[in-house]
Amino acid sequence: EIVLTQSPATLSLSPGERATLSCRASQRIGRYLAWYQQKPGQAPRLLIYDASIRATGIPARFSGSGSGTDFTLTISSLEPEDFAVYYCQQRDDWPLTFGGGTKVDIK
Amino acid sequence: QLQLHESGPGLVKPSETLSLTCTVSGAAMRSDTYSWGWVRQPPGKGLEWIGSIYAGGPAYYNPSLNSRITMSVDTTKNQFSLKLISVTAADTAMYYCARRYPHDFDYWGQGTLVTVSS
């Protein structure tokens, strides 16, 4: 199965700062990567699909990039509601797999 | 507005069968444009895909659970279901149902916590 490794595990930042989250795949997956945001007590929410396409209603401060094995989620300027856990997920091959998550918390 | 809602027992005994149903409202499940899936999350841990199924047929299961899972769809009731046999404490988790369209999980249920304990 394709293993997704997210780094860092925790990112401590202040509101207004830029967040850069990484997801690395154990083999090439083209651009078949999605990003999800999860807040405590809530279901995940789709942010980005196909590596760089924002899902419906997602603010422009969220952007995704990458292809092959290395992917990045960038939040250009953190808003208070952006402090959460972020997961990447690949759909290149079965089984679908998720990364272990990056927690973005308030510094 | 599409909504998904999980239902089922919150407590299951070890070695017994976990059965969950997801009721979909706001869209018909009949279309094969969508698939329907289950994702679980043990307390304090990350997300694990369990399986996905199309209304018209094929189901895809996580090999780590393959021998214990059955998923089914009832389009007349707009529901899909998960059965997981021979559960252990390791199956304790929040279970989410979700729609996959066209390729990613764009709508999720609120989740239901299932605890495996005697």
PDB file of C-alpha atoms in Angstrom:
ATOM      1  CA  GLU A   1       0.000   0.000   0.000  1.00  0.00           C
ATOM      2  CA  ILE A   2       1.033   3.605  -0.552  1.00  0.00           C
ATOM      3  CA  VAL A   3       2.296   5.204   2.649  1.00  0.00           C
ATOM      4  CA  LEU A   4       1.866   8.942   3.128  1.00  0.00           C
ATOM      5  CA  THR A   5       4.221  10.671   5.559  1.00  0.00           C
ATOM      6  CA  GLN A   6       3.221  14.103   6.800  1.00  0.00           C
ATOM      7  CA  SER A   7       5.572  16.614   8.358  1.00  0.00           C
ATOM      8  CA  PRO A   8       5.896  18.219  10.728  1.00  0.00           C
ATOM      9  CA  ALA A   9       3.661  16.416  13.202  1.00  0.00           C
ATOM     10  CA  THR A  10       2.900  19.732  14.894  1.00  0.00           C
ATOM     11  CA  LEU A  11       3.268  23.260  13.602  1.00  0.00           C
ATOM     12  CA  SER A  12       3.030  26.084  16.148  1.00  0.00           C
ATOM     13  CA  LEU A  13       2.253  29.414  14.546  1.00  0.00           C
ATOM     14  CA  SER A  14       0.525  32.699  15.247  1.00  0.00           C
ATOM     15  CA  PRO A  15      -2.513  34.098  13.445  1.00  0.00           C
ATOM     16  CA  GLY A  16      -1.444  35.909  10.304  1.00  0.00           C
ATOM     17  CA  GLU A  17       1.591  33.687   9.744  1.00  0.00           C
ATOM     18  CA  ARG A  18       2.095  31.401   6.768  1.00  0.00           C
ATOM     19  CA  ALA A  19       1.732  27.642   7.273  1.00  0.00           C
ATOM     20  CA  THR A  20       3.505  25.122   5.066  1.00  0.00           C
ATOM     21  CA  LEU A  21       2.558  21.459   5.490  1.00  0.00           C
ATOM     22  CA  SER A  22       4.260  18.582   3.711  1.00  0.00           C
ATOM     23  CA  CYS A  23       3.013  15.188   2.536  1.00  0.00           C
ATOM     24  CA  ARG A  24       5.370  12.651   0.982  1.00  0.00           C
ATOM     25  CA  ALA A  25       4.193   9.486  -0.776  1.00  0.00           C
ATOM     26  CA  SER A  26       6.114   6.214  -0.729  1.00  0.00           C
ATOM     27  CA  GLN A  27       5.708   5.940  -4.525  1.00  0.00           C
ATOM     28  CA  ARG A  28       4.669   8.232  -7.332  1.00  0.00           C
ATOM     29  CA  ILE A  29       0.968   9.090  -7.293  1.00  0.00           C
ATOM     30  CA  GLY A  30       0.744  11.711 -10.031  1.00  0.00           C
ATOM     31  CA  ARG A  31      -1.483  14.466  -8.722  1.00  0.00           C
ATOM     32  CA  TYR A  32      -3.977  12.161  -7.039  1.00  0.00           C
ATOM     33  CA  LEU A  33      -3.769  13.749  -3.621  1.00  0.00           C
ATOM     34  CA  ALA A  34      -6.357  15.464  -1.451  1.00  0.00           C
ATOM     35  CA  TRP A  35      -6.106  17.500   1.734  1.00  0.00           C
ATOM     36  CA  TYR A  36      -8.633  17.539   4.564  1.00  0.00           C
ATOM     37  CA  GLN A  37      -9.045  19.734   7.627  1.00  0.00           C
ATOM     38  CA  GLN A  38     -10.407  18.312  10.876  1.00  0.00           C
ATOM     39  CA  LYS A  39     -11.387  20.318  13.938  1.00  0.00           C
ATOM     40  CA  PRO A  40     -12.025  18.723  17.349  1.00  0.00           C
ATOM     41  CA  GLY A  41     -15.333  16.885  17.482  1.00  0.00           C
ATOM     42  CA  GLN A  42     -15.982  17.368  13.771  1.00  0.00           C
ATOM     43  CA  ALA A  43     -15.769  15.268  10.660  1.00  0.00           C
ATOM     44  CA  PRO A  44     -12.975  15.995   8.189  1.00  0.00           C
ATOM     45  CA  ARG A  45     -13.638  18.626   5.537  1.00  0.00           C
ATOM     46  CA  LEU A  46     -12.280  18.417   1.985  1.00  0.00           C
ATOM     47  CA  LEU A  47     -10.015  21.377   1.217  1.00  0.00           C
ATOM     48  CA  ILE A  48      -8.004  20.448  -1.879  1.00  0.00           C
ATOM     49  CA  TYR A  49      -8.276  17.662  -4.453  1.00  0.00           C
ATOM     50  CA  ASP A  50      -6.069  16.619  -7.349  1.00  0.00           C
ATOM     51  CA  ALA A  51      -3.157  18.247  -5.508  1.00  0.00           C
ATOM     52  CA  SER A  52      -4.096  21.855  -6.215  1.00  0.00           C
ATOM     53  CA  ILE A  53      -7.822  22.343  -6.856  1.00  0.00           C
ATOM     54  CA  ARG A  54      -9.744  24.006  -4.045  1.00  0.00           C
ATOM     55  CA  ALA A  55     -13.006  22.329  -3.124  1.00  0.00           C
ATOM     56  CA  THR A  56     -16.237  24.307  -3.226  1.00  0.00           C
ATOM     57  CA  GLY A  57     -16.329  27.116  -0.686  1.00  0.00           C
ATOM     58  CA  ILE A  58     -12.700  26.830   0.409  1.00  0.00           C
ATOM     59  CA  PRO A  59     -11.029  30.227   0.892  1.00  0.00           C
ATOM     60  CA  ALA A  60      -8.240  31.288  -1.434  1.00  0.00           C
ATOM     61  CA  ARG A  61      -5.708  31.396   1.426  1.00  0.00           C
ATOM     62  CA  PHE A  62      -5.550  27.594   1.107  1.00  0.00           C
ATOM     63  CA  SER A  63      -3.433  26.336  -1.765  1.00  0.00           C
ATOM     64  CA  GLY A  64      -1.957  22.998  -2.720  1.00  0.00           C
ATOM     65  CA  SER A  65       0.977  22.095  -4.904  1.00  0.00           C
ATOM     66  CA  GLY A  66       3.143  19.166  -5.900  1.00  0.00           C
ATOM     67  CA  SER A  67       3.101  16.007  -7.964  1.00  0.00           C
ATOM     68  CA  GLY A  68       4.744  12.621  -7.967  1.00  0.00           C
ATOM     69  CA  THR A  69       5.820  12.018  -4.385  1.00  0.00           C
ATOM     70  CA  ASP A  70       6.045  15.464  -2.757  1.00  0.00           C
ATOM     71  CA  PHE A  71       3.094  17.661  -1.957  1.00  0.00           C
ATOM     72  CA  THR A  72       2.530  20.847  -0.005  1.00  0.00           C
ATOM     73  CA  LEU A  73      -0.479  22.524   1.561  1.00  0.00           C
ATOM     74  CA  THR A  74       0.024  26.224   2.179  1.00  0.00           C
ATOM     75  CA  ILE A  75      -2.157  28.509   4.262  1.00  0.00           C
ATOM     76  CA  SER A  76      -1.032  31.982   3.281  1.00  0.00           C
ATOM     77  CA  SER A  77      -2.169  33.828   6.400  1.00  0.00           C
ATOM     78  CA  LEU A  78      -3.603  31.851   9.305  1.00  0.00           C
ATOM     79  CA  GLU A  79      -7.037  32.794  10.537  1.00  0.00           C
ATOM     80  CA  PRO A  80      -8.182  31.749  14.049  1.00  0.00           C
ATOM     81  CA  GLU A  81     -10.474  29.103  12.537  1.00  0.00           C
ATOM     82  CA  ASP A  82      -7.573  27.443  10.677  1.00  0.00           C
ATOM     83  CA  PHE A  83      -6.021  25.925  13.786  1.00  0.00           C
ATOM     84  CA  ALA A  84      -6.844  22.266  13.287  1.00  0.00           C
ATOM     85  CA  VAL A  85      -5.407  18.949  12.115  1.00  0.00           C
ATOM     86  CA  TYR A  86      -4.718  18.468   8.414  1.00  0.00           C
ATOM     87  CA  TYR A  87      -4.586  15.136   6.606  1.00  0.00           C
ATOM     88  CA  CYS A  88      -3.476  14.215   3.118  1.00  0.00           C
ATOM     89  CA  GLN A  89      -5.032  11.256   1.268  1.00  0.00           C
ATOM     90  CA  GLN A  90      -4.082   9.501  -1.951  1.00  0.00           C
ATOM     91  CA  ARG A  91      -6.421   7.975  -4.514  1.00  0.00           C
ATOM     92  CA  ASP A  92      -3.848   6.680  -6.976  1.00  0.00           C
ATOM     93  CA  ASP A  93      -4.286   3.075  -5.886  1.00  0.00           C
ATOM     94  CA  TRP A  94      -6.321   0.865  -3.575  1.00  0.00           C
ATOM     95  CA  PRO A  95      -6.364   0.902  -0.657  1.00  0.00           C
ATOM     96  CA  LEU A  96      -6.998   4.587  -0.232  1.00  0.00           C
ATOM     97  CA  THR A  97      -4.600   5.810   2.440  1.00  0.00           C
ATOM     98  CA  PHE A  98      -4.276   8.844   4.670  1.00  0.00           C
ATOM     99  CA  GLY A  99      -1.231  10.501   6.125  1.00  0.00           C
ATOM    100  CA  GLY A 100      -0.780  10.628   9.865  1.00  0.00           C
ATOM    101  CA  GLY A 101      -1.793  14.288  10.087  1.00  0.00           C
ATOM    102  CA  THR A 102      -0.225  17.639  10.939  1.00  0.00           C
ATOM    103  CA  LYS A 103      -1.621  19.600  13.845  1.00  0.00           C
ATOM    104  CA  VAL A 104      -1.496  23.363  13.405  1.00  0.00           C
ATOM    105  CA  ASP A 105      -1.766  24.942  16.812  1.00  0.00           C
ATOM    106  CA  ILE A 106      -1.536  28.444  18.210  1.00  0.00           C
ATOM    107  CA  LYS A 107       1.910  29.571  19.283  1.00  0.00           C
TER     108      LYS A 107
ATOM    109  CA  GLN B   1     -28.196  19.982   0.646  1.00  0.00           C
ATOM    110  CA  LEU B   2     -26.704  16.495   0.889  1.00  0.00           C
ATOM    111  CA  GLN B   3     -26.604  15.035   4.375  1.00  0.00           C
ATOM    112  CA  LEU B   4     -25.303  11.733   5.704  1.00  0.00           C
ATOM    113  CA  HIS B   5     -26.163  10.252   9.076  1.00  0.00           C
ATOM    114  CA  GLU B   6     -24.640   7.198  10.728  1.00  0.00           C
ATOM    115  CA  SER B   7     -26.648   4.959  13.028  1.00  0.00           C
ATOM    116  CA  GLY B   8     -25.978   1.796  14.974  1.00  0.00           C
ATOM    117  CA  PRO B   9     -25.035   0.475  18.407  1.00  0.00           C
ATOM    118  CA  GLY B  10     -22.474   2.464  20.333  1.00  0.00           C
ATOM    119  CA  LEU B  11     -21.263  -0.609  22.233  1.00  0.00           C
ATOM    120  CA  VAL B  12     -20.333  -3.978  20.766  1.00  0.00           C
ATOM    121  CA  LYS B  13     -18.938  -6.984  22.626  1.00  0.00           C
ATOM    122  CA  PRO B  14     -15.626  -8.523  21.576  1.00  0.00           C
ATOM    123  CA  SER B  15     -15.952 -11.238  18.905  1.00  0.00           C
ATOM    124  CA  GLU B  16     -19.395  -9.957  17.887  1.00  0.00           C
ATOM    125  CA  THR B  17     -20.446  -8.068  14.732  1.00  0.00           C
ATOM    126  CA  LEU B  18     -20.423  -4.293  14.331  1.00  0.00           C
ATOM    127  CA  SER B  19     -23.284  -3.125  12.107  1.00  0.00           C
ATOM    128  CA  LEU B  20     -23.687   0.470  10.992  1.00  0.00           C
ATOM    129  CA  THR B  21     -26.039   2.169   8.557  1.00  0.00           C
ATOM    130  CA  CYS B  22     -25.584   5.481   6.782  1.00  0.00           C
ATOM    131  CA  THR B  23     -28.739   7.269   5.654  1.00  0.00           C
ATOM    132  CA  VAL B  24     -28.324   9.698   2.777  1.00  0.00           C
ATOM    133  CA  SER B  25     -30.697  12.617   2.283  1.00  0.00           C
ATOM    134  CA  GLY B  26     -30.722  15.327  -0.345  1.00  0.00           C
ATOM    135  CA  ALA B  27     -29.548  13.158  -3.235  1.00  0.00           C
ATOM    136  CA  ALA B  28     -30.409   9.817  -4.765  1.00  0.00           C
ATOM    137  CA  MET B  29     -27.793   7.125  -4.307  1.00  0.00           C
ATOM    138  CA  ARG B  30     -28.671   5.392  -7.548  1.00  0.00           C
ATOM    139  CA  SER B  31     -26.121   7.230  -9.672  1.00  0.00           C
ATOM    140  CA  ASP B  32     -22.797   5.515 -10.242  1.00  0.00           C
ATOM    141  CA  THR B  33     -21.178   8.915 -10.471  1.00  0.00           C
ATOM    142  CA  TYR B  34     -20.786   8.680  -6.719  1.00  0.00           C
ATOM    143  CA  SER B  35     -19.364   6.053  -4.447  1.00  0.00           C
ATOM    144  CA  TRP B  36     -20.049   5.708  -0.757  1.00  0.00           C
ATOM    145  CA  GLY B  37     -17.523   4.920   1.882  1.00  0.00           C
ATOM    146  CA  TRP B  38     -16.607   4.370   5.491  1.00  0.00           C
ATOM    147  CA  VAL B  39     -13.641   5.911   7.305  1.00  0.00           C
ATOM    148  CA  ARG B  40     -12.790   5.333  10.933  1.00  0.00           C
ATOM    149  CA  GLN B  41     -10.681   7.126  13.520  1.00  0.00           C
ATOM    150  CA  PRO B  42      -9.546   5.512  16.765  1.00  0.00           C
ATOM    151  CA  PRO B  43      -9.615   7.909  19.714  1.00  0.00           C
ATOM    152  CA  GLY B  44      -6.762  10.407  19.446  1.00  0.00           C
ATOM    153  CA  LYS B  45      -5.452   8.873  16.226  1.00  0.00           C
ATOM    154  CA  GLY B  46      -5.585   9.405  12.477  1.00  0.00           C
ATOM    155  CA  LEU B  47      -7.993   8.409   9.723  1.00  0.00           C
ATOM    156  CA  GLU B  48      -8.279   4.927   8.207  1.00  0.00           C
ATOM    157  CA  TRP B  49     -10.232   4.116   5.062  1.00  0.00           C
ATOM    158  CA  ILE B  50     -12.406   1.036   5.567  1.00  0.00           C
ATOM    159  CA  GLY B  51     -14.064   0.576   2.193  1.00  0.00           C
ATOM    160  CA  SER B  52     -16.064   2.119  -0.635  1.00  0.00           C
ATOM    161  CA  ILE B  53     -19.023   0.885  -2.660  1.00  0.00           C
ATOM    162  CA  TYR B  54     -20.879   1.997  -5.774  1.00  0.00           C
ATOM    163  CA  ALA B  55     -24.653   1.826  -5.925  1.00  0.00           C
ATOM    164  CA  GLY B  56     -24.415  -0.412  -8.965  1.00  0.00           C
ATOM    165  CA  GLY B  57     -21.988  -2.891  -7.645  1.00  0.00           C
ATOM    166  CA  PRO B  58     -18.338  -3.151  -6.934  1.00  0.00           C
ATOM    167  CA  ALA B  59     -17.068  -2.686  -3.426  1.00  0.00           C
ATOM    168  CA  TYR B  60     -13.462  -2.050  -2.489  1.00  0.00           C
ATOM    169  CA  TYR B  61     -12.217  -2.927   0.950  1.00  0.00           C
ATOM    170  CA  ASN B  62      -9.101  -2.153   2.924  1.00  0.00           C
ATOM    171  CA  PRO B  63      -7.014  -5.364   2.779  1.00  0.00           C
ATOM    172  CA  SER B  64      -6.207  -4.973   6.452  1.00  0.00           C
ATOM    173  CA  LEU B  65      -9.910  -5.574   7.178  1.00  0.00           C
ATOM    174  CA  ASN B  66     -10.943  -7.395   4.008  1.00  0.00           C
ATOM    175  CA  SER B  67     -11.800 -10.742   5.487  1.00  0.00           C
ATOM    176  CA  ARG B  68     -14.050  -9.166   8.116  1.00  0.00           C
ATOM    177  CA  ILE B  69     -15.954  -6.521   6.122  1.00  0.00           C
ATOM    178  CA  THR B  70     -19.133  -6.522   4.124  1.00  0.00           C
ATOM    179  CA  MET B  71     -20.624  -3.362   2.642  1.00  0.00           C
ATOM    180  CA  SER B  72     -24.002  -3.094   0.936  1.00  0.00           C
ATOM    181  CA  VAL B  73     -26.275  -0.486  -0.606  1.00  0.00           C
ATOM    182  CA  ASP B  74     -30.071  -0.222  -0.496  1.00  0.00           C
ATOM    183  CA  THR B  75     -31.039   2.424  -3.033  1.00  0.00           C
ATOM    184  CA  THR B  76     -34.740   2.070  -2.210  1.00  0.00           C
ATOM    185  CA  LYS B  77     -34.022   3.335   1.288  1.00  0.00           C
ATOM    186  CA  ASN B  78     -31.126   5.607   0.269  1.00  0.00           C
ATOM    187  CA  GLN B  79     -28.891   3.830   2.729  1.00  0.00           C
ATOM    188  CA  PHE B  80     -25.629   1.944   2.756  1.00  0.00           C
ATOM    189  CA  SER B  81     -24.289  -0.324   5.450  1.00  0.00           C
ATOM    190  CA  LEU B  82     -21.153  -1.732   7.008  1.00  0.00           C
ATOM    191  CA  LYS B  83     -20.744  -5.033   8.787  1.00  0.00           C
ATOM    192  CA  LEU B  84     -17.494  -5.849  10.551  1.00  0.00           C
ATOM    193  CA  ILE B  85     -17.274  -9.287  12.129  1.00  0.00           C
ATOM    194  CA  SER B  86     -15.165 -10.615  14.981  1.00  0.00           C
ATOM    195  CA  VAL B  87     -14.469  -7.208  16.489  1.00  0.00           C
ATOM    196  CA  THR B  88     -11.772  -6.536  19.064  1.00  0.00           C
ATOM    197  CA  ALA B  89     -10.816  -3.518  21.155  1.00  0.00           C
ATOM    198  CA  ALA B  90      -8.710  -2.355  18.205  1.00  0.00           C
ATOM    199  CA  ASP B  91     -11.949  -1.679  16.306  1.00  0.00           C
ATOM    200  CA  THR B  92     -13.000   0.960  18.843  1.00  0.00           C
ATOM    201  CA  ALA B  93     -13.238   4.170  16.836  1.00  0.00           C
ATOM    202  CA  MET B  94     -15.354   6.983  15.501  1.00  0.00           C
ATOM    203  CA  TYR B  95     -16.913   5.665  12.308  1.00  0.00           C
ATOM    204  CA  TYR B  96     -17.710   8.128   9.538  1.00  0.00           C
ATOM    205  CA  CYS B  97     -19.697   7.545   6.382  1.00  0.00           C
ATOM    206  CA  ALA B  98     -18.910   9.745   3.411  1.00  0.00           C
ATOM    207  CA  ARG B  99     -19.674  10.346  -0.237  1.00  0.00           C
ATOM    208  CA  ARG B 100     -16.862  10.131  -2.737  1.00  0.00           C
ATOM    209  CA  TYR B 101     -17.420  12.399  -5.751  1.00  0.00           C
ATOM    210  CA  PRO B 102     -15.945  12.064  -8.136  1.00  0.00           C
ATOM    211  CA  HIS B 103     -12.818  10.795  -6.459  1.00  0.00           C
ATOM    212  CA  ASP B 104     -12.589  12.392  -3.017  1.00  0.00           C
ATOM    213  CA  PHE B 105     -14.726  12.476   0.118  1.00  0.00           C
ATOM    214  CA  ASP B 106     -16.714  15.672  -0.273  1.00  0.00           C
ATOM    215  CA  TYR B 107     -19.570  15.055   2.168  1.00  0.00           C
ATOM    216  CA  TRP B 108     -19.254  13.379   5.556  1.00  0.00           C
ATOM    217  CA  GLY B 109     -21.591  12.284   8.293  1.00  0.00           C
ATOM    218  CA  GLN B 110     -21.051  13.579  11.818  1.00  0.00           C
ATOM    219  CA  GLY B 111     -19.632  10.225  12.890  1.00  0.00           C
ATOM    220  CA  THR B 112     -20.696   7.625  15.411  1.00  0.00           C
ATOM    221  CA  LEU B 113     -18.498   6.327  18.216  1.00  0.00           C
ATOM    222  CA  VAL B 114     -18.358   2.559  18.505  1.00  0.00           C
ATOM    223  CA  THR B 115     -16.743   1.043  21.569  1.00  0.00           C
ATOM    224  CA  VAL B 116     -15.811  -2.620  21.693  1.00  0.00           C
ATOM    225  CA  SER B 117     -15.971  -3.824  25.267  1.00  0.00           C
ATOM    226  CA  SER B 118     -17.499  -6.587  27.321  1.00  0.00           C
TER     227      SER B 118
END
